[in-house]
Short mmCIF file of C-alpha atoms and ligand atoms in Angstrom, two decimals:
data_model
loop_
_atom_site.label_atom_id
_atom_site.label_comp_id
_atom_site.label_asym_id
_atom_site.label_seq_id
_atom_site.Cartn_x
_atom_site.Cartn_y
_atom_site.Cartn_z
CA MET E 1 109.53 114.48 102.03
CA SER E 2 108.15 114.53 98.51
CA ALA E 3 107.63 111.32 96.53
CA GLU E 4 108.02 110.63 92.79
CA PRO E 5 106.18 110.61 90.47
CA THR E 6 104.55 114.01 90.58
CA ASP E 7 102.47 115.71 87.81
CA GLU E 8 102.56 119.43 87.97
CA ASP E 9 99.13 119.81 86.44
CA CYS E 10 97.60 117.56 89.11
CA ILE E 11 95.76 119.39 92.01
CA PHE E 12 96.62 116.65 94.49
CA CYS E 13 100.27 116.67 93.55
CA ARG E 14 100.22 120.42 94.28
CA ILE E 15 98.66 120.08 97.61
CA VAL E 16 101.30 117.43 98.45
CA ALA E 17 104.00 119.91 97.35
CA GLY E 18 102.36 122.54 99.53
CA GLU E 19 101.68 124.75 96.55
CA ILE E 20 97.89 124.63 97.34
CA PRO E 21 96.78 124.88 100.94
CA SER E 22 94.82 122.07 102.50
CA ARG E 23 93.42 121.17 105.94
CA THR E 24 96.00 118.30 106.51
CA VAL E 25 94.99 115.88 109.26
CA HIS E 26 97.62 113.22 108.82
CA GLU E 27 100.90 112.78 107.02
CA THR E 28 103.56 109.95 106.58
CA ASP E 29 106.38 109.59 104.15
CA ALA E 30 104.11 108.00 101.65
CA VAL E 31 100.65 109.43 102.25
CA LEU E 32 98.72 112.61 103.01
CA ALA E 33 95.29 112.94 104.33
CA PHE E 34 93.28 116.27 104.21
CA LEU E 35 89.71 117.41 104.48
CA ASP E 36 87.84 117.46 101.18
CA ALA E 37 87.17 121.04 100.12
CA ASN E 38 83.64 120.33 99.11
CA PRO E 39 82.64 117.96 101.90
CA LEU E 40 79.69 115.51 101.65
CA ALA E 41 79.53 115.45 105.45
CA PRO E 42 81.55 117.16 108.27
CA GLY E 43 84.89 115.30 108.54
CA HIS E 44 84.98 114.25 104.79
CA THR E 45 88.59 113.23 104.51
CA LEU E 46 90.64 112.32 101.52
CA VAL E 47 93.75 109.88 101.76
CA VAL E 48 96.19 110.18 98.90
CA PRO E 49 99.61 108.77 98.03
CA LYS E 50 102.10 111.34 97.83
CA ALA E 51 103.28 109.99 94.50
CA HIS E 52 101.12 110.54 91.47
CA HIS E 53 99.28 107.26 90.62
CA GLU E 54 95.87 107.57 88.95
CA THR E 55 93.95 104.38 89.82
CA LEU E 56 94.59 101.36 92.09
CA ALA E 57 95.74 99.40 88.94
CA ASP E 58 98.50 102.05 88.56
CA THR E 59 99.63 102.10 92.04
CA PRO E 60 102.42 99.84 93.36
CA GLU E 61 101.34 97.46 95.99
CA ASP E 62 103.42 98.99 98.88
CA VAL E 63 101.98 102.50 98.20
CA ALA E 64 98.45 101.08 98.02
CA SER E 65 99.20 99.39 101.25
CA ASP E 66 100.29 102.60 102.76
CA VAL E 67 97.03 104.38 101.59
CA LEU E 68 94.91 101.43 103.09
CA THR E 69 96.80 101.53 106.38
CA ALA E 70 96.01 105.32 106.60
CA LEU E 71 92.41 104.75 105.92
CA TYR E 72 92.32 101.95 108.47
CA GLU E 73 93.76 104.22 111.06
CA LEU E 74 91.91 107.37 110.26
CA THR E 75 88.45 106.08 109.65
CA PRO E 76 87.62 105.40 113.39
CA THR E 77 89.62 108.71 114.38
CA VAL E 78 87.52 110.79 112.01
CA GLU E 79 84.31 109.33 113.13
CA ARG E 80 85.12 110.03 116.74
CA ALA E 81 86.32 113.39 115.89
CA VAL E 82 82.98 114.43 114.38
CA ASP E 83 80.84 112.23 116.37
CA ALA E 84 79.71 110.21 113.43
CA ASP E 85 77.65 106.81 113.73
CA ALA E 86 79.50 105.31 110.74
CA SER E 87 81.26 106.06 107.44
CA ASN E 88 81.37 105.17 103.87
CA VAL E 89 85.05 104.46 102.78
CA ALA E 90 85.46 104.32 99.01
CA PHE E 91 87.55 105.00 95.96
CA ASN E 92 86.05 106.39 92.72
CA ASN E 93 88.65 104.25 90.82
CA GLY E 94 88.81 105.52 87.34
CA SER E 95 86.79 108.25 85.43
CA ALA E 96 83.88 105.93 84.47
CA ALA E 97 83.43 105.35 88.05
CA GLY E 98 83.13 109.12 88.73
CA GLN E 99 86.74 109.89 89.48
CA GLU E 100 87.28 113.52 88.80
CA VAL E 101 90.83 114.18 90.28
CA PRO E 102 93.23 111.50 88.39
CA HIS E 103 95.34 111.06 91.41
CA LEU E 104 94.33 108.00 93.68
CA HIS E 105 92.40 109.04 96.71
CA GLY E 106 90.34 107.23 99.26
CA HIS E 107 87.23 108.93 100.57
CA ILE E 108 86.09 108.75 104.30
CA VAL E 109 82.64 110.12 104.38
CA PRO E 110 81.24 110.21 107.99
CA ARG E 111 77.51 109.07 108.22
CA PHE E 112 75.01 109.99 110.80
CA GLU E 113 71.77 108.16 111.69
CA GLY E 114 69.07 109.73 109.69
CA ASP E 115 71.43 111.79 107.42
CA GLY E 116 69.31 110.96 104.48
CA GLY E 117 72.17 109.53 102.52
CA ASN E 118 72.42 106.21 100.66
CA PRO E 119 74.44 103.14 100.91
CA ILE E 120 77.17 102.29 98.38
CA HIS E 121 74.44 100.10 96.61
CA ALA E 122 73.05 103.25 95.34
CA LEU E 123 76.05 103.89 93.13
CA VAL E 124 74.56 102.29 89.98
CA GLY E 125 71.55 103.30 88.04
CA SER E 126 70.21 99.79 87.55
CA ARG E 127 71.46 96.37 88.58
CA PRO E 128 72.14 93.74 85.94
CA ASP E 129 70.17 90.68 85.96
CA LEU E 130 72.77 87.88 85.73
CA SER E 131 72.00 84.19 85.43
CA ASP E 132 73.77 81.60 87.54
CA GLU E 133 75.88 80.60 84.60
CA GLU E 134 76.92 84.19 83.91
CA LEU E 135 77.77 84.61 87.67
CA ASP E 136 79.85 81.35 87.40
CA ASP E 137 81.74 82.59 84.40
CA ILE E 138 82.47 85.95 85.92
CA ALA E 139 83.91 84.28 89.14
CA GLU E 140 86.06 81.96 86.99
CA GLY E 141 87.23 84.93 84.89
CA ILE E 142 88.35 86.85 87.90
CA SER E 143 90.13 83.78 89.35
CA ALA E 144 91.79 83.22 86.09
CA GLU E 145 92.97 86.83 85.76
CA LEU E 146 94.64 86.59 89.31
CA GLU E 147 96.42 83.45 88.22
CA ALA E 148 97.50 84.93 84.73
P1 5GP V 1 86.74 112.20 93.07
O1 5GP V 1 85.36 112.68 92.29
O2 5GP V 1 87.82 112.42 92.08
O3 5GP V 1 86.67 110.88 93.70
O4 5GP V 1 86.79 113.24 94.25
C1 5GP V 1 87.60 114.41 94.11
C2 5GP V 1 87.38 115.13 95.43
O5 5GP V 1 88.39 116.13 95.59
C3 5GP V 1 85.98 115.81 95.60
O6 5GP V 1 85.22 115.28 96.58
C4 5GP V 1 86.32 117.31 95.58
O7 5GP V 1 85.56 117.98 96.50
C5 5GP V 1 87.76 117.23 96.27
N1 5GP V 1 88.70 118.22 95.73
C6 5GP V 1 88.82 118.79 94.43
N2 5GP V 1 89.69 119.78 94.47
C7 5GP V 1 90.12 119.93 95.69
C8 5GP V 1 91.11 120.80 96.42
O8 5GP V 1 91.81 121.64 95.84
N3 5GP V 1 91.29 120.71 97.69
C9 5GP V 1 90.63 119.71 98.48
N4 5GP V 1 90.87 119.66 99.81
N5 5GP V 1 89.70 118.90 97.93
C10 5GP V 1 89.46 119.00 96.67
ZN1 ZN V 2 99.02 113.85 91.25
#
């Protein structure tokens, strides 16, 4: 079953439509999971909604929930399948965060003791030096946005 919306120029929509082959590992009405074509580790898996939504902010809550459920189910399964010790599970959520394919996708990157990789804290070049007051303002701003 294909889900709307689709974008004919989108590589992941074309994978969902079966126009581009993929090593699919899991499929539901709402999501597809397949191996990353340029894996960072054995078992590197992508989970995408079948419908074309670019970022989490663009994605309806029920679809986002289906994506997270698939990540929840698949992460330990992938780890077992490749005998991984752990994994990083993450979204590059928007182009400024490094998202190259503008169709929402969660990465499951299996990790192995001594693999030489980094934690998610290595994402940014330098950390901001925020005062307590600035942190309070940010926390209040986020809470206010939620209530808006
Ligand atoms: P992003 O940087 O957008 O978070 O990650 C996009 C991911 O999609 C990359 O890890 C890349 O290797 C993967 N990718 C790009 N094109 C294809 C493709 O045609 N097939 C598959 N299976 N993965 C792809
Ligand atoms: Zn798409």
